[in-house]
Structures are given as structure tokens and as C-alpha cells.
Short mmCIF file of C-alpha atoms in Angstrom, two decimals:
data_model
loop_
_atom_site.label_atom_id
_atom_site.label_comp_id
_atom_site.label_asym_id
_atom_site.label_seq_id
_atom_site.Cartn_x
_atom_site.Cartn_y
_atom_site.Cartn_z
CA MET A 719 -212.14 45.00 -40.27
CA HIS A 720 -214.40 43.42 -36.44
CA ILE A 721 -217.16 45.31 -36.76
CA PRO A 722 -218.91 45.23 -33.43
CA ASP A 723 -221.92 44.34 -31.64
CA GLY A 724 -224.49 47.48 -32.91
CA TYR A 725 -222.80 48.12 -35.64
CA LEU A 726 -225.11 46.60 -37.74
CA SER A 727 -229.15 46.01 -37.43
CA PRO A 728 -230.70 42.93 -36.29
CA ALA A 729 -232.07 42.11 -39.81
CA THR A 730 -228.47 42.66 -41.81
CA CYS A 731 -227.23 40.52 -38.67
CA ALA A 732 -229.84 37.19 -39.82
CA ALA A 733 -229.42 38.39 -43.37
CA LEU A 734 -225.74 37.49 -43.10
CA TYR A 735 -225.84 34.43 -40.34
CA GLY A 736 -228.25 32.89 -43.23
CA GLY A 737 -225.20 33.42 -45.74
CA ALA A 738 -222.09 32.30 -44.02
CA ALA A 739 -224.22 28.99 -43.40
CA PRO A 740 -224.11 27.00 -46.21
CA PHE A 741 -220.67 28.26 -46.27
CA TRP A 742 -220.06 27.08 -42.90
CA TYR A 743 -221.75 23.47 -43.79
CA LEU A 744 -220.22 23.02 -47.24
CA ALA A 745 -216.38 24.23 -44.62
CA LEU A 746 -217.57 20.99 -42.72
CA ARG A 747 -217.77 18.64 -44.76
CA ARG A 748 -215.66 18.73 -47.04
CA THR A 749 -212.82 18.96 -44.84
CA ARG A 750 -214.21 16.56 -41.78
CA LYS A 751 -212.12 14.05 -43.00
CA LEU A 752 -209.23 16.25 -42.78
CA LEU A 753 -210.97 16.32 -38.80
CA LEU A 754 -209.97 12.66 -38.62
CA THR A 755 -206.01 12.71 -39.41
CA ARG A 756 -203.32 14.09 -38.40
CA LEU A 757 -203.90 17.38 -40.10
CA VAL A 758 -205.36 18.87 -36.64
CA PRO A 759 -202.22 20.44 -35.74
CA MET A 760 -201.66 21.68 -39.20
CA ILE A 761 -205.46 23.73 -38.99
CA SER A 762 -204.57 24.11 -35.61
CA VAL A 763 -201.57 26.27 -36.41
CA PHE A 764 -203.32 28.42 -39.37
CA ALA A 765 -205.46 28.69 -36.65
CA ALA A 766 -203.55 30.70 -34.44
CA PHE A 767 -201.71 32.70 -36.90
CA SER A 768 -204.28 34.07 -38.25
CA PHE A 769 -205.46 35.27 -34.51
CA VAL A 770 -201.95 36.40 -33.50
CA LEU A 771 -201.71 38.07 -36.89
CA MET A 772 -204.96 40.08 -36.63
CA MET A 773 -203.16 41.71 -33.51
CA PHE A 774 -200.52 43.17 -35.13
CA ASN A 775 -203.26 46.71 -35.55
CA ILE A 776 -200.72 49.04 -38.55
CA PRO A 777 -201.43 52.65 -37.39
CA ILE A 778 -202.88 53.95 -40.65
CA PRO A 779 -203.15 58.78 -42.13
CA GLY A 780 -206.21 60.55 -39.88
CA GLY A 781 -205.98 57.73 -36.53
CA THR A 782 -207.57 54.91 -36.90
CA THR A 783 -205.66 51.41 -37.15
CA ALA A 784 -206.10 48.25 -39.28
CA HIS A 785 -204.31 44.62 -39.75
CA PRO A 786 -203.57 41.87 -41.96
CA LEU A 787 -206.07 38.18 -41.99
CA GLY A 788 -203.67 35.93 -41.97
CA VAL A 789 -206.86 34.61 -44.77
CA GLY A 790 -204.57 34.11 -47.47
CA ILE A 791 -201.62 31.10 -46.57
CA ALA A 792 -204.13 29.54 -44.44
CA SER A 793 -206.27 29.46 -47.81
CA ILE A 794 -203.40 28.67 -49.92
CA ALA A 795 -201.57 25.84 -47.69
CA LEU A 796 -204.72 24.31 -46.50
CA GLY A 797 -207.05 24.84 -49.42
CA PRO A 798 -210.34 26.91 -49.35
CA TRP A 799 -212.82 24.89 -46.92
CA ALA A 800 -210.08 24.19 -44.50
CA SER A 801 -209.14 27.90 -44.21
CA ILE A 802 -212.65 29.17 -44.03
CA LEU A 803 -212.78 26.61 -40.69
CA ALA A 804 -209.79 27.83 -39.44
CA ILE A 805 -210.83 31.42 -39.61
CA SER A 806 -213.69 31.56 -38.33
CA THR A 807 -212.91 28.86 -34.88
CA ALA A 808 -210.34 32.26 -34.56
CA LEU A 809 -212.71 34.61 -35.01
CA PHE A 810 -215.08 33.21 -32.65
CA ILE A 811 -212.54 33.28 -30.71
CA GLN A 812 -211.70 36.91 -30.59
CA ALA A 813 -215.26 37.62 -30.15
CA ILE A 814 -216.61 35.19 -27.66
CA PHE A 815 -213.98 35.85 -25.15
CA PHE A 816 -212.18 39.19 -26.27
CA GLY A 817 -215.01 41.27 -27.77
CA ASP A 818 -213.26 41.70 -31.23
CA GLY A 819 -216.03 41.78 -33.79
CA GLY A 820 -219.78 40.97 -32.55
CA VAL A 821 -221.16 37.73 -31.60
CA THR A 822 -223.84 39.25 -33.38
CA ALA A 823 -221.94 40.19 -35.93
CA LEU A 824 -219.94 36.90 -35.68
CA GLY A 825 -221.67 36.14 -39.25
CA ALA A 826 -221.14 38.62 -41.43
CA ASN A 827 -217.25 38.46 -39.83
CA CYS A 828 -217.01 35.25 -41.25
CA PHE A 829 -219.01 36.26 -44.08
CA ASN A 830 -216.60 38.99 -44.34
CA MET A 831 -213.50 37.69 -43.28
CA ALA A 832 -213.10 34.20 -43.79
CA ILE A 833 -215.42 32.77 -46.37
CA VAL A 834 -215.34 35.84 -49.06
CA GLY A 835 -211.17 36.43 -48.02
CA SER A 836 -210.95 32.61 -47.87
CA LEU A 837 -212.42 31.95 -51.56
CA VAL A 838 -210.71 34.89 -53.25
CA ALA A 839 -207.24 34.04 -51.73
CA TRP A 840 -208.00 30.35 -53.27
CA LEU A 841 -209.33 31.70 -57.26
CA VAL A 842 -206.35 34.07 -57.67
CA TYR A 843 -204.28 31.45 -56.38
CA ARG A 844 -205.08 29.16 -58.38
CA ALA A 845 -205.68 31.74 -61.40
CA LEU A 846 -202.17 32.72 -61.35
CA ALA A 847 -200.01 30.12 -60.61
CA GLY A 848 -201.44 28.00 -63.12
CA ARG A 849 -199.76 25.11 -63.35
CA SER A 850 -196.03 26.35 -62.19
CA ALA A 851 -193.90 23.99 -60.29
CA ILE A 852 -194.09 24.42 -56.44
CA THR A 853 -190.99 25.71 -56.05
CA SER A 854 -191.87 28.75 -58.60
CA SER A 855 -191.16 32.34 -58.32
CA ARG A 856 -194.72 32.84 -59.53
CA ARG A 857 -196.91 31.05 -56.81
CA VAL A 858 -194.70 33.02 -54.66
CA VAL A 859 -196.78 36.67 -56.72
CA ALA A 860 -199.59 34.87 -57.04
CA ALA A 861 -199.98 34.03 -53.11
CA ALA A 862 -199.20 37.13 -52.96
CA LEU A 863 -201.32 39.17 -55.57
CA GLY A 864 -203.86 36.40 -53.12
CA GLY A 865 -203.25 37.35 -49.57
CA TYR A 866 -203.88 41.62 -51.26
CA LEU A 867 -206.90 40.79 -52.83
CA ALA A 868 -208.86 38.91 -50.50
CA ILE A 869 -207.99 41.62 -47.10
CA ASN A 870 -209.56 43.79 -49.65
CA GLY A 871 -212.43 41.56 -50.57
CA ALA A 872 -213.26 41.48 -47.28
CA ALA A 873 -212.58 45.33 -46.32
CA LEU A 874 -215.12 45.73 -49.24
CA CYS A 875 -217.15 43.44 -47.45
CA ALA A 876 -217.57 44.84 -44.22
CA ALA A 877 -217.62 48.81 -45.62
CA ILE A 878 -220.43 47.76 -47.99
CA GLU A 879 -222.76 46.35 -44.93
CA LEU A 880 -221.93 49.64 -42.62
CA GLY A 881 -222.60 51.41 -45.71
CA MET A 882 -226.05 50.46 -45.67
CA GLN A 883 -227.34 51.13 -42.31
CA PRO A 884 -227.90 54.59 -42.36
CA HIS A 885 -229.69 54.67 -45.98
CA PHE A 886 -232.37 51.63 -44.84
CA PHE A 887 -232.29 51.33 -41.01
CA LYS A 888 -233.32 55.09 -39.12
CA SER A 889 -235.35 56.33 -35.94
CA ALA A 890 -238.51 58.44 -36.51
CA THR A 891 -236.99 61.08 -37.27
CA GLY A 892 -234.09 59.99 -39.61
CA ALA A 893 -231.52 59.22 -37.02
CA PRO A 894 -229.58 56.19 -38.10
CA LEU A 895 -230.18 53.99 -35.81
CA TYR A 896 -227.05 51.66 -36.32
CA ALA A 897 -223.63 52.42 -38.84
CA PRO A 898 -223.82 56.21 -38.62
CA TYR A 899 -222.00 56.96 -41.81
CA PRO A 900 -223.00 56.42 -45.12
CA LEU A 901 -221.32 54.52 -48.10
CA GLY A 902 -219.84 57.66 -49.70
CA ILE A 903 -217.62 57.60 -46.34
CA ALA A 904 -217.47 53.93 -45.32
CA ILE A 905 -215.95 52.49 -48.36
CA PRO A 906 -213.60 55.18 -48.84
CA ALA A 907 -212.03 54.39 -45.40
CA ILE A 908 -212.17 51.53 -44.96
CA MET A 909 -210.34 50.88 -48.31
CA ILE A 910 -207.76 53.66 -48.62
CA GLY A 911 -206.51 51.50 -45.49
CA HIS A 912 -206.63 48.30 -46.94
CA LEU A 913 -205.55 48.84 -49.93
CA THR A 914 -202.22 50.44 -48.58
CA PHE A 915 -200.86 49.34 -45.48
CA ALA A 916 -202.39 46.35 -44.37
CA GLY A 917 -203.32 44.92 -47.77
CA LEU A 918 -199.30 45.10 -48.70
CA ALA A 919 -199.00 43.45 -45.41
CA GLU A 920 -201.34 40.87 -45.83
CA LEU A 921 -199.14 40.47 -49.62
CA VAL A 922 -196.23 39.95 -47.74
CA VAL A 923 -197.13 38.27 -45.55
CA THR A 924 -198.93 35.61 -47.50
CA GLY A 925 -195.51 35.65 -50.44
CA GLY A 926 -193.14 35.33 -47.75
CA VAL A 927 -194.79 32.33 -45.81
CA VAL A 928 -195.32 30.71 -49.17
CA ALA A 929 -191.41 31.78 -49.97
CA TYR A 930 -190.66 30.29 -46.80
CA LEU A 931 -192.12 26.79 -47.06
CA GLN A 932 -191.26 27.11 -50.87
CA ARG A 933 -187.82 25.88 -48.91
CA ALA A 934 -188.64 24.47 -46.01
CA ASN A 935 -191.93 22.13 -46.64
CA PRO A 936 -193.43 22.33 -49.93
CA ALA A 937 -196.01 19.04 -49.81
CA LEU A 938 -197.42 21.39 -48.05
CA LEU A 939 -198.79 23.84 -50.74
CA ARG A 940 -199.16 20.78 -53.46
CA PHE A 941 -203.28 21.11 -51.02
CA THR A 942 -203.97 23.88 -54.11
CA ALA A 943 -201.88 22.60 -56.57
CA PRO A 944 -204.00 19.15 -57.21
CA GLY A 945 -201.34 17.06 -60.23
CA ILE A 946 -198.23 19.00 -60.10
CA GLN A 947 -195.56 17.42 -59.99
CA MET A 948 -192.05 18.52 -57.52
CA PRO A 949 -188.79 17.22 -58.40
CA ARG A 950 -186.93 13.93 -57.33
CA ALA A 951 -185.10 16.98 -55.31
CA ASP A 952 -187.05 18.83 -53.39
CA ALA A 953 -189.58 15.55 -52.93
CA ARG A 954 -187.20 13.64 -52.01
CA GLN A 955 -186.34 16.70 -49.35
CA ALA A 956 -190.04 17.30 -48.72
CA ALA A 957 -190.67 17.31 -44.65
CA PRO A 958 -193.81 15.69 -43.41
CA ILE A 959 -196.92 17.58 -43.85
CA MET A 960 -198.71 15.90 -40.75
CA GLY A 961 -198.59 15.93 -37.00
CA TRP A 962 -197.92 17.96 -34.00
CA ARG A 963 -194.46 17.71 -35.00
CA ALA A 964 -193.96 18.14 -38.72
CA ALA A 965 -196.29 21.33 -37.78
CA ARG A 966 -192.95 22.41 -34.53
CA PRO A 967 -191.21 24.68 -37.23
CA LEU A 968 -195.10 26.60 -37.90
CA TRP A 969 -195.67 26.79 -34.45
CA THR A 970 -192.56 27.71 -33.74
CA ALA A 971 -193.58 31.04 -35.42
CA VAL A 972 -196.90 31.07 -34.14
CA GLY A 973 -194.87 31.58 -30.38
CA LEU A 974 -192.42 34.65 -31.58
CA LEU A 975 -195.39 36.40 -33.13
CA MET A 976 -196.81 35.80 -29.83
CA VAL A 977 -194.29 37.58 -28.04
CA LEU A 978 -193.92 40.50 -30.44
CA ALA A 979 -197.54 40.81 -30.16
CA PRO A 980 -197.32 44.06 -27.61
CA LEU A 981 -196.06 46.24 -30.82
CA GLY A 982 -199.90 45.56 -32.01
CA LEU A 983 -200.20 48.45 -29.65
CA LEU A 984 -198.60 50.44 -30.82
CA ALA A 985 -200.86 52.25 -33.04
CA ALA A 986 -203.43 54.46 -31.66
CA GLY A 987 -206.47 55.15 -32.07
CA LYS A 988 -209.12 52.17 -33.50
CA ALA A 989 -210.41 50.39 -36.73
CA TRP A 990 -212.74 52.34 -38.22
CA GLY A 991 -216.38 51.33 -36.91
CA GLU A 992 -214.77 49.74 -34.99
CA TRP A 993 -215.81 52.82 -31.73
CA GLY A 994 -216.92 51.63 -28.56
CA VAL A 995 -220.44 53.87 -27.16
CA HIS A 996 -218.72 56.53 -24.88
CA ASP A 997 -216.31 57.30 -27.72
CA PHE A 998 -219.50 59.29 -29.23
CA ALA A 999 -219.06 61.37 -26.03
CA ASP A 1000 -215.56 61.69 -26.04
CA PRO A 1001 -214.26 64.99 -27.28
CA ALA A 1002 -210.83 63.60 -28.76
CA ALA A 1003 -212.23 60.41 -29.86
CA ARG A 1004 -214.53 62.95 -31.39
CA GLN A 1005 -212.87 64.51 -33.27
CA GLN A 1006 -210.10 61.25 -34.45
CA ILE A 1007 -213.93 59.82 -35.76
CA ALA A 1008 -214.73 63.17 -37.52
CA ARG A 1009 -210.93 62.87 -39.41
CA SER A 1010 -210.62 59.63 -40.14
CA SER A 1011 -214.29 59.96 -41.37
CA ARG A 1012 -213.65 63.08 -44.24
CA ASN A 1013 -214.33 65.70 -41.39
CA ALA A 1014 -218.92 64.36 -41.22
CA VAL A 1015 -219.65 65.34 -37.69
CA PRO A 1016 -220.10 61.44 -35.73
CA PRO A 1017 -224.20 62.02 -33.88
CA VAL A 1018 -223.68 63.38 -30.56
CA ALA A 1019 -223.84 59.90 -28.86
CA ALA A 1020 -224.24 56.45 -30.58
CA PRO A 1021 -227.27 56.26 -32.14
CA SER A 1022 -229.70 54.23 -30.28
CA GLY A 1023 -230.02 50.82 -31.39
CA LEU A 1024 -225.55 50.67 -31.33
CA GLU A 1025 -226.34 51.65 -27.49
CA ARG A 1026 -229.33 49.11 -27.23
CA LEU A 1027 -227.69 45.63 -28.47
CA ALA A 1028 -223.42 46.81 -27.91
CA ARG A 1029 -224.82 45.52 -24.58
CA VAL A 1030 -225.66 41.86 -25.84
CA TRP A 1031 -222.71 40.25 -25.69
CA THR A 1032 -219.66 41.30 -23.05
CA ALA A 1033 -216.23 39.14 -23.32
CA PRO A 1034 -213.79 38.78 -20.21
CA PHE A 1035 -211.17 39.92 -22.10
CA PRO A 1036 -212.18 42.65 -23.64
CA GLY A 1037 -209.56 44.34 -25.74
CA TYR A 1038 -206.89 41.71 -25.13
CA SER A 1039 -206.47 43.36 -21.76
CA PRO A 1040 -207.51 40.92 -18.95
CA SER A 1041 -208.69 42.49 -15.71
CA PHE A 1042 -205.87 41.11 -13.78
CA VAL A 1043 -202.99 41.94 -15.45
CA ARG A 1044 -201.60 44.49 -14.50
CA SER A 1045 -198.95 45.04 -18.08
CA GLN A 1046 -200.68 45.76 -20.88
CA ALA A 1047 -197.99 43.93 -23.17
CA PHE A 1048 -198.23 41.50 -20.98
CA GLY A 1049 -202.03 40.49 -21.14
CA TYR A 1050 -201.71 40.58 -25.13
CA ILE A 1051 -199.19 37.99 -24.63
CA LEU A 1052 -201.02 36.14 -22.31
CA SER A 1053 -204.63 36.37 -24.64
CA ALA A 1054 -202.59 35.34 -27.63
CA LEU A 1055 -201.26 31.90 -25.70
CA PHE A 1056 -205.26 31.61 -24.37
CA GLY A 1057 -206.63 32.40 -27.65
CA THR A 1058 -203.95 29.64 -29.22
CA GLY A 1059 -205.20 27.19 -26.46
CA MET A 1060 -208.90 27.56 -26.98
CA ILE A 1061 -208.21 26.83 -31.03
CA ILE A 1062 -206.40 23.53 -30.24
CA LEU A 1063 -208.30 22.71 -27.80
CA LEU A 1064 -211.42 23.58 -30.55
CA PHE A 1065 -210.05 21.24 -33.50
CA ILE A 1066 -209.07 18.15 -30.92
CA LEU A 1067 -212.38 17.68 -30.03
CA ALA A 1068 -213.99 18.62 -33.39
CA GLY A 1069 -211.81 15.63 -34.44
CA GLY A 1070 -212.83 13.30 -31.44
CA ILE A 1071 -217.02 14.12 -32.66
CA ALA A 1072 -215.99 13.66 -36.09
CA GLN A 1073 -214.08 10.13 -35.42
CA LYS A 1074 -217.68 9.45 -32.76
CA LEU A 1075 -219.66 9.88 -35.63
CA ARG A 1076 -218.53 8.93 -38.28
CA PRO A 1077 -214.88 5.61 -37.53
CA GLY A 1078 -214.76 4.92 -40.91
CA LEU A 1079 -214.50 7.99 -42.00
CA ALA A 1080 -209.98 7.57 -41.01
CA ARG A 1081 -209.42 4.77 -43.32
CA ALA A 1082 -210.40 7.66 -46.01
CA PRO A 1083 -207.73 9.86 -47.47
CA ALA A 1084 -207.88 13.73 -47.24
CA ASN A 1085 -208.41 15.77 -49.87
CA THR A 1086 -208.76 20.00 -48.18
CA GLU A 1087 -210.44 21.39 -51.99
CA GLY A 1088 -212.20 17.97 -52.01
CA GLY A 1089 -214.60 16.36 -50.15
#
């Protein structure tokens, strides 16, 4: 689902940067108080959770892969606006340092996964959970469905954006300039994997983490349940939700994911629509592309626009594989550590800048859903 450079036309990239910009602006305005509080560790940990979770590739029939996003639990725990910032930050680090998603397509990837994903998860969760108790099993079901629909909403947006390219952007000879497959191939190719394997993974992760938080720290679920009071017994047991110490159990889970991250390397093949320029000339890769695209033969060479834009940015650690590390598995773990460190650093810097610009906001109560 991470659209690389070259698969979207410059006009499409500009339009989706423009579409994402108002949401980023609103997210910054509505969460700026959080950046001045001890809730920064919570935003950082869910951004890191999403970053590492997206490294777990799942094999999809047809020879491609897909992965969960972690956007459902981020939106439910933090609220939609903080989730947009958290997931956008994870996607930014992935694109800049690891080449997972393009720099020109970053607006599109953030629009699909961070914005559409966060809003869908939040709306579904709020609608289905209703005014049920914080520890109700109904909230687990609502969260699971919210996560499932969030990843599929994001995937559908990506499929439409890719599938529109050959309809609107062609060379003088009629050859596609960017993504080569039309809507009729792009939508089923992407959605089949997300309606099944990746969607189910997101469903289990989102529902599972909410069930865990109901027992370990139910107060964290009150961000998206305003006005819902916890039973006295649960209120007494609720752990604090601020500070690095309060986030320690969640960081432990992220650390475990980092250690297990090399399992994501076991899935062979690339995600649909994330092929490199050289893949169009590689016989084995061409077979995989055709097999996952309803046996439609790919172009004999990478489309010219795709090849040109693919050179815009070269990530220092492409494929989460630092060149100075011989072991691919260790390189994967090292990349997860580096990416998480960069996420923490960015949020600490953002908090410091916000404190300098608006020192008075630190005394105001924080709210992840409102301004």
C-alpha cells in the first residue's frame, strides 16, 4: 500500500498533497496541547507501533504481500487527529530513510493510510461502541471492525489512485506513463489481499490491543469515549496515562515486535504496485507481476514517467537493509530501532517547538479529539 515514486503522476501527487494539507493543519492545531504534555510518549509509542507493524509482510496468494497498519488502534487510543500525526510521522520516516513509499507520493500515502484510515477507524468505533462501558466486550468488537474497515478504506483509496493513472496519463503512443494497470485490475488486485489476510490481521491487532488495554490501562480508552465513566473498581486500577514510565508496557510490546520483525522477511514477493523499475525487465518478476494482475502482461519496460520519477529520491537504507550490515535479519531489527528512535526524536522536538511558540498552552487541559 506504500505507493512508490513514479506510480502517480506529478499532478496526482500535488492534488493529494493538497488534499492532505488541511488535515495535517487541523491535526496540528487540535493536538498541539498534547505536544506540551507528558502524553508525548503515548503518541510516540503508537507511531512506533505502526512503524514496526508495517514491517510484518504477510504472503498473499498470487505471490504478493500486504501488511497491517496499526492505524486502527492508534485512532482509538489517541483520537483521530493525534493518530493522523502519529501515522504520518511513521510514513515520513519510512519514505525518507527506507524508501518504503515514495517522497513524491508521501501526500498520497498519508492521505490513504494516516487520514482515511484514522477517520474510518474512529467513526466506526464511535458508532458501534456507542455508550457502552469502557471495559465492555462491545468495544472490542467495535475496535476490531474499525481496524478492519480502516485498512480496507485506505487500500481502496490507493487502488483507485493507481488504477486512474493509465486512464488519464498516457504517452503520444497511448502507453501508460505511470502505474500501468487500470482500475479493473488495480482494485481487485489490491483489495483481495486486504479484505482477507491484511484486513484480518488489522482486525485481530486492533481488537486484541483494546482488550489488553481494558485490563491493563482502561483510562487510555477514555480519549475516544468522552462522558463514559469507568466503574469505580476499574478507575482505581487504571494506571496513569502520561509520562515515559506509564508507557513502559506499550514500549515493551514495541520492543518485542522489533525482535520479531525479521519474520516479515519470510513473505516472498512484493506488494502489488510496489515493483521497482528493474522488475519490469526481470523475467521472474514479470511473471509475478502478471500472475497478481489477472495474467495481464506488464509493459516490456518500466513506463517512462515511472522511471523518471523513481530517481527523485534514493533512501539511505532501502528495503530496511543497511548496506553496512551483512545479516538481513539484523538489518531489519536495526532499521526498526533507528526508525523508532527517529519518531521519538521528532515528537520531542515538536513538543519543544510548541512550548517555545505557545508556552501558555501547557496549562490547558489536553483533548485528543477536540481543539
